[in-house]
Coordinates of C-alpha atoms in Angstrom, one line a residue:
X117 CA -12.9 71.1 -69.4
X118 CA -13.6 70.5 -65.8
X119 CA -10.9 68.1 -65.4
X120 CA -8.5 70.7 -67.1
X121 CA -9.3 72.9 -64.6
X122 CA -9.0 70.7 -61.8
X123 CA -5.8 69.6 -62.8
X124 CA -4.6 72.9 -63.5
X125 CA -5.6 74.3 -60.1
X126 CA -3.8 71.0 -58.3
X127 CA -0.7 71.9 -60.2
X128 CA -0.7 75.6 -59.5
X129 CA -1.2 74.8 -55.7
X130 CA 1.9 72.4 -55.7
X131 CA 4.1 74.6 -57.5
X132 CA 2.8 77.6 -55.5
X133 CA 4.3 75.8 -52.3
X134 CA 7.5 75.4 -53.9
X135 CA 7.4 79.2 -55.2
X136 CA 6.3 80.7 -51.8
X137 CA 9.1 79.0 -49.9
X138 CA 12.0 79.7 -52.4
X139 CA 10.7 83.4 -52.2
X140 CA 10.9 83.3 -48.2
X141 CA 14.5 82.0 -48.5
X142 CA 15.4 84.5 -51.0
X143 CA 16.3 81.7 -53.9
X144 CA 16.8 83.3 -57.5
X145 CA 13.8 82.1 -59.5
X146 CA 14.0 82.2 -63.6
X147 CA 10.5 81.1 -64.0
X148 CA 7.0 79.8 -62.6
X149 CA 5.3 77.6 -65.2
X150 CA 2.1 75.8 -65.3
X151 CA 2.0 73.0 -67.9
X152 CA 5.0 71.8 -69.9
X153 CA 6.0 72.3 -73.5
X154 CA 5.7 75.4 -75.7
X155 CA 4.9 78.6 -74.0
X156 CA 1.4 80.0 -74.7
X157 CA 1.7 83.1 -72.4
X158 CA 4.5 84.6 -70.4
X159 CA 4.9 87.7 -68.3
X160 CA 8.0 88.6 -66.9
X161 CA 8.2 90.7 -63.4
X162 CA 9.9 94.2 -63.9
X163 CA 10.6 93.9 -60.3
X164 CA 12.1 90.4 -59.6
X165 CA 12.7 89.5 -63.3
X166 CA 10.7 86.1 -62.9
X167 CA 9.0 84.8 -65.9
X168 CA 5.2 83.5 -65.3
X169 CA 4.3 81.2 -67.8
X170 CA 1.3 79.2 -69.0
X171 CA 2.5 76.3 -71.2
X172 CA 0.9 74.2 -73.7
X173 CA 0.8 70.5 -72.3
X174 CA -1.5 70.5 -69.1
X175 CA 0.5 67.5 -67.5
X176 CA 2.5 69.3 -65.1
X177 CA 4.7 72.5 -64.0
X178 CA 7.6 73.7 -62.6
X179 CA 9.6 76.4 -60.6
X180 CA 12.9 76.9 -62.3
X181 CA 15.6 78.0 -59.3
X182 CA 19.1 78.9 -60.3
X183 CA 21.4 76.5 -58.9
X184 CA 18.7 73.7 -58.6
X185 CA 20.4 71.2 -60.9
X186 CA 24.0 72.5 -61.0
X187 CA 26.5 75.1 -59.7
X188 CA 26.0 78.9 -60.1
X189 CA 28.0 81.7 -58.9
X190 CA 24.8 83.4 -57.9
X191 CA 24.8 83.8 -54.0
X192 CA 21.0 83.1 -53.7
X193 CA 21.4 79.8 -55.8
X194 CA 19.4 77.2 -54.5
X195 CA 22.3 74.9 -54.1
X196 CA 24.2 77.6 -51.7
X197 CA 21.0 77.6 -49.3
X198 CA 21.7 75.6 -46.1
X199 CA 20.0 72.2 -46.5
X200 CA 17.2 72.5 -44.2
X201 CA 16.0 75.3 -46.1
X202 CA 16.2 73.3 -49.4
X203 CA 14.2 70.7 -47.6
X204 CA 11.4 72.8 -46.9
X205 CA 11.5 74.2 -50.3
X206 CA 11.3 70.7 -51.6
X207 CA 8.4 69.3 -49.6
X208 CA 6.3 72.5 -49.7
X209 CA 4.6 71.6 -52.8
X210 CA 3.3 68.0 -51.7
X211 CA 2.4 69.7 -48.4
X212 CA 0.5 72.4 -50.0
X213 CA -1.7 69.5 -51.9
X214 CA -2.2 67.7 -48.6
X215 CA -3.2 70.8 -46.9
X216 CA -5.7 72.1 -49.4
X217 CA -7.2 68.6 -49.4
X218 CA -7.5 68.5 -45.7
X219 CA -9.2 72.0 -45.8
X220 CA -11.5 71.2 -48.5
X221 CA -12.5 68.1 -46.9
X222 CA -13.5 70.3 -43.8
X223 CA -16.0 72.3 -46.0
X224 CA -17.2 69.1 -47.4
X225 CA -18.1 67.9 -43.9
X226 CA -19.7 71.2 -42.9
X227 CA -22.0 71.3 -45.9
X228 CA -23.8 67.9 -44.8
X229 CA -27.0 67.7 -43.1
X230 CA -25.9 64.7 -41.3
X231 CA -22.7 63.1 -40.5
X232 CA -22.7 59.1 -40.7
X233 CA -21.5 57.4 -37.7
X234 CA -20.4 53.7 -37.2
X235 CA -23.8 52.7 -35.3
X236 CA -25.8 50.2 -37.2
X237 CA -29.3 51.5 -37.9
X238 CA -31.0 48.8 -39.9
X239 CA -29.7 45.9 -42.1
X240 CA -30.3 46.0 -45.9
X241 CA -32.8 43.6 -47.5
X242 CA -31.0 40.8 -49.0
X243 CA -32.1 41.7 -52.7
X244 CA -30.3 45.3 -52.2
X245 CA -27.3 43.2 -50.9
X246 CA -27.2 40.9 -53.8
X247 CA -27.7 44.0 -56.1
X248 CA -24.9 46.1 -54.5
X249 CA -22.4 43.1 -54.7
X250 CA -23.2 42.3 -58.4
X251 CA -19.7 42.2 -60.5
X252 CA -19.1 43.7 -63.6
X253 CA -19.6 41.9 -67.0
X254 CA -18.3 38.7 -66.9
X255 CA -17.6 38.8 -62.8
X256 CA -20.1 37.2 -60.6
X257 CA -20.9 38.2 -57.1
X258 CA -18.1 36.3 -54.8
X259 CA -20.5 35.9 -51.8
X260 CA -24.0 37.1 -50.5
X261 CA -24.3 36.7 -46.6
X262 CA -25.6 38.5 -43.7
X263 CA -23.6 40.1 -41.1
X264 CA -26.8 40.0 -38.9
X265 CA -26.7 36.5 -39.1
X266 CA -23.0 36.5 -37.9
X267 CA -23.9 38.4 -34.8
X268 CA -24.1 42.2 -35.6
X269 CA -27.2 43.8 -34.1
X270 CA -28.9 47.0 -34.7
X271 CA -27.7 49.5 -32.3
X272 CA -24.1 48.1 -32.2
X273 CA -21.5 50.9 -32.6
X274 CA -18.6 49.4 -34.6
X275 CA -15.4 50.1 -33.1
X276 CA -12.8 47.9 -34.9
X277 CA -12.7 45.9 -38.2
X278 CA -10.3 43.4 -37.7
X279 CA -7.3 45.0 -36.1
X280 CA -8.2 48.6 -37.6
X281 CA -9.7 51.3 -35.3
X282 CA -12.8 52.9 -37.0
X283 CA -14.2 56.3 -35.8
X284 CA -16.6 57.4 -38.8
X285 CA -18.5 55.7 -41.3
X286 CA -16.0 56.4 -43.9
X287 CA -13.4 54.5 -42.2
X288 CA -15.9 51.8 -41.5
X289 CA -16.6 51.3 -45.3
X290 CA -13.1 51.7 -46.6
X291 CA -11.8 48.9 -43.8
X292 CA -14.6 46.4 -44.8
X293 CA -13.8 47.0 -48.4
X294 CA -10.2 46.3 -48.1
X295 CA -10.3 43.5 -45.3
X296 CA -13.7 42.2 -45.4
X297 CA -13.1 39.7 -48.4
X298 CA -12.2 37.4 -45.5
X299 CA -13.9 36.7 -42.2
X300 CA -12.9 39.3 -39.6
X301 CA -13.2 39.8 -35.9
X302 CA -15.5 42.8 -35.3
X303 CA -15.3 44.9 -32.0
X304 CA -18.6 46.7 -31.2
X305 CA -19.9 48.6 -28.2
X306 CA -23.2 47.0 -27.4
X307 CA -25.5 48.2 -24.3
X308 CA -22.5 49.7 -22.6
X309 CA -19.7 47.0 -23.1
X310 CA -17.2 46.2 -25.5
X311 CA -17.4 42.8 -27.2
X312 CA -15.8 40.9 -30.1
X313 CA -17.7 39.3 -32.4
X314 CA -15.7 36.9 -34.1
X315 CA -15.2 35.8 -37.8
X316 CA -17.6 38.0 -39.3
X317 CA -18.0 37.4 -43.1
X318 CA -19.3 40.4 -45.0
X319 CA -20.8 40.2 -48.6
X320 CA -18.2 40.3 -51.4
X321 CA -18.0 41.6 -54.7
X322 CA -15.3 41.9 -57.5
X323 CA -14.0 45.0 -59.1
X324 CA -11.5 45.3 -61.9
X325 CA -10.3 41.4 -60.8
X326 CA -10.0 42.2 -57.1
X327 CA -12.3 40.9 -54.5
X328 CA -13.4 43.3 -51.6
X329 CA -15.8 43.4 -48.9
X330 CA -18.8 45.3 -48.8
X331 CA -21.3 46.8 -46.0
X332 CA -24.9 45.3 -45.7
X333 CA -26.1 47.7 -43.2
X334 CA -27.1 51.4 -42.7
X335 CA -25.9 53.6 -40.0
X336 CA -27.1 56.5 -37.9
X337 CA -26.3 60.0 -38.4
X338 CA -24.7 62.5 -36.1
X339 CA -25.7 66.1 -35.8
X340 CA -23.6 68.7 -37.4
X341 CA -21.6 70.8 -34.7
X342 CA -18.2 72.1 -34.2
X343 CA -17.0 68.8 -32.4
X344 CA -18.4 66.6 -35.0
X345 CA -17.3 68.6 -37.8
X346 CA -13.6 68.6 -36.4
X347 CA -14.0 64.7 -35.6
X348 CA -15.3 63.9 -39.3
X349 CA -12.8 66.3 -40.8
X350 CA -9.8 64.9 -39.6
X351 CA -10.5 61.0 -39.8
X352 CA -11.9 61.6 -43.4
X353 CA -8.7 63.2 -44.1
X354 CA -6.8 60.3 -42.4
X355 CA -8.7 57.8 -43.8
X356 CA -8.1 59.1 -47.3
X357 CA -4.2 59.3 -47.0
X358 CA -4.0 55.8 -45.5
X359 CA -6.1 54.7 -48.4
X360 CA -3.3 56.1 -50.7
X361 CA -0.5 54.7 -48.9
X362 CA -2.3 51.2 -48.6
X363 CA -3.5 51.2 -52.1
X364 CA 0.4 51.8 -53.4
X365 CA 1.3 48.8 -50.8
X366 CA -1.6 46.7 -52.4
X367 CA -0.1 47.4 -55.9
X368 CA 3.3 46.6 -54.8
X369 CA 2.3 43.3 -53.5
X370 CA 0.2 41.9 -56.2
X371 CA -3.3 42.5 -54.6
X372 CA -4.1 45.4 -57.4
X373 CA -3.1 44.8 -60.9
X374 CA -2.2 47.4 -63.6
X375 CA -5.6 47.6 -64.6
X376 CA -6.6 49.3 -61.3
X377 CA -3.8 52.1 -62.3
X378 CA -5.2 55.5 -64.0
X379 CA -3.3 58.1 -65.7
X380 CA -4.6 61.4 -66.7
X381 CA -7.1 59.9 -69.3
X382 CA -8.4 57.5 -66.6
X383 CA -8.6 60.2 -63.9
X384 CA -10.3 62.7 -66.9
X385 CA -13.0 60.0 -67.3
X386 CA -13.4 59.3 -63.5
X387 CA -13.8 63.3 -63.1
X388 CA -16.4 63.5 -65.5
X389 CA -18.3 60.7 -63.9
X390 CA -18.0 62.1 -60.8
X391 CA -19.4 65.3 -62.2
X392 CA -22.4 63.9 -63.6
X393 CA -23.3 62.5 -60.1
X394 CA -23.2 65.6 -58.4
X395 CA -20.9 68.5 -57.1
X396 CA -20.1 66.9 -53.9
X397 CA -18.8 63.6 -55.5
X398 CA -16.6 65.9 -58.1
X399 CA -15.1 67.7 -55.1
X400 CA -14.3 64.7 -53.0
X401 CA -12.5 63.0 -55.9
X402 CA -10.6 66.3 -56.7
X403 CA -9.8 66.0 -52.7
X404 CA -8.5 62.5 -53.4
X405 CA -6.3 63.5 -56.3
X406 CA -4.7 66.3 -54.6
X407 CA -3.7 64.2 -51.6
X408 CA -2.6 61.4 -53.8
X409 CA -0.4 64.0 -55.8
X410 CA 1.2 65.2 -52.8
X411 CA 2.0 61.7 -51.1
X412 CA 3.2 60.1 -54.3
X413 CA 5.3 63.1 -54.9
X414 CA 7.0 62.3 -51.8
X415 CA 7.9 58.8 -52.8
X416 CA 11.9 58.2 -52.9
X417 CA 11.7 57.8 -56.5
X418 CA 14.4 59.8 -58.7
X419 CA 12.9 63.1 -60.6
X420 CA 9.9 63.3 -58.1
X421 CA 10.2 65.8 -54.9
X422 CA 11.0 62.5 -52.9
X423 CA 14.0 61.5 -54.8
X424 CA 15.6 65.0 -54.4
X425 CA 14.4 65.1 -50.6
X426 CA 16.3 62.0 -50.4
X427 CA 19.8 63.3 -51.8
X428 CA 19.2 65.9 -49.4
X429 CA 18.6 63.8 -46.4
X430 CA 22.0 62.0 -47.2
X431 CA 23.6 65.4 -47.5
X432 CA 22.2 66.3 -44.1
X433 CA 23.7 63.1 -42.7
X434 CA 27.0 62.9 -44.6
X435 CA 27.6 66.6 -44.1
X436 CA 28.3 67.3 -47.6
X437 CA 26.4 67.0 -50.8
X438 CA 26.2 64.0 -53.5
X439 CA 28.1 65.1 -56.3
X440 CA 25.7 67.3 -58.8
X441 CA 26.6 65.1 -62.0
X442 CA 25.5 62.0 -60.2
X443 CA 22.4 63.2 -58.5
X444 CA 21.7 64.9 -61.9
X445 CA 22.1 61.4 -63.8
X446 CA 19.9 59.5 -61.2
X447 CA 17.2 62.1 -61.6
X448 CA 17.3 62.1 -65.4
X449 CA 17.2 58.0 -65.3
X450 CA 14.0 58.7 -63.2
X451 CA 12.5 61.1 -65.3
X452 CA 12.9 58.8 -68.7
X453 CA 11.3 55.7 -66.5
X454 CA 8.4 58.1 -65.5
X455 CA 7.8 59.2 -69.0
X456 CA 7.6 55.5 -70.1
X457 CA 5.5 54.7 -67.4
X458 CA 3.3 57.5 -68.3
X459 CA 3.0 56.4 -71.8
X460 CA 2.1 52.8 -71.0
X461 CA -0.6 53.9 -68.7
X462 CA -2.1 56.7 -70.8
X463 CA -2.2 53.8 -73.9
X464 CA -3.9 51.6 -71.2
X465 CA -6.4 54.2 -70.2
X466 CA -7.2 54.8 -74.1
X467 CA -7.8 51.2 -74.8
X468 CA -10.1 50.8 -72.0
X469 CA -12.2 53.8 -73.5
X470 CA -12.1 52.0 -76.8

């Protein structure tokens, strides 16, 4: 139930973005729907004629606009609006998902008693490190080492992990996980000086067949004040967006396999686990899903918002639109491919549960 509510809210936010900008530019709207498939409930506005619907399958939603997928004589049809207005309507859904994610991230930061920094407070005991890097069943720890022996010291403020600049603990942990499976140069501030500690090897562990680095120390906390809240909110949101893009890159390049990809079933399971661990974990996972939904929707793939945006940008450059039948066929093909991928990932998630 919690997963359905979260999915429904995120879909509503996404479609609300399209809807608000379509109304702003006076586009004729037929229907605002949450869900797909048969209608469960519909109310038609007597003032605007827009149908507001709740549909049976909680796997999406849509704003049906006149002239969105073909020609129309309606002067307020989508395709008759200037291309810059159509671009704003197209990107508004994804932008709403990212914006809501950033705002909620800010509330999460403000709710904390202390904000974790990148300054080393103390190192973990070897037993704790070994337990934290133990793999799943059938996977042994790749390496249990000590970064203290590699040259890190209590009081060091870590500035860079390899080439990546870090400002807060969330960035530090993420960069170590992604890059720390191999030795890295670590830049720190120590006693007012900036020094580089070469080739630091972090403990490593396997997860879903992929090797990750692991932080083996605790960090100091920062006081919660307006400046620290703004700093942590910005960099947590930026780090989350970066994580989504880099995860996509790592999947394309083969670092992550299909076992790391989840559909609605897998995400629902993850949300259930997060809910059992506490409200904060659940809200953070919902934030990540919201940002992920927004960013993935802007990928230039047919049938996604990014695919439509690509055609609009081509029109902006060519100063004339691509033939509607050509664009429609491309989007239809993309939709079929997405549905096939959806079925494959859902089947994989169900088999993992079994």
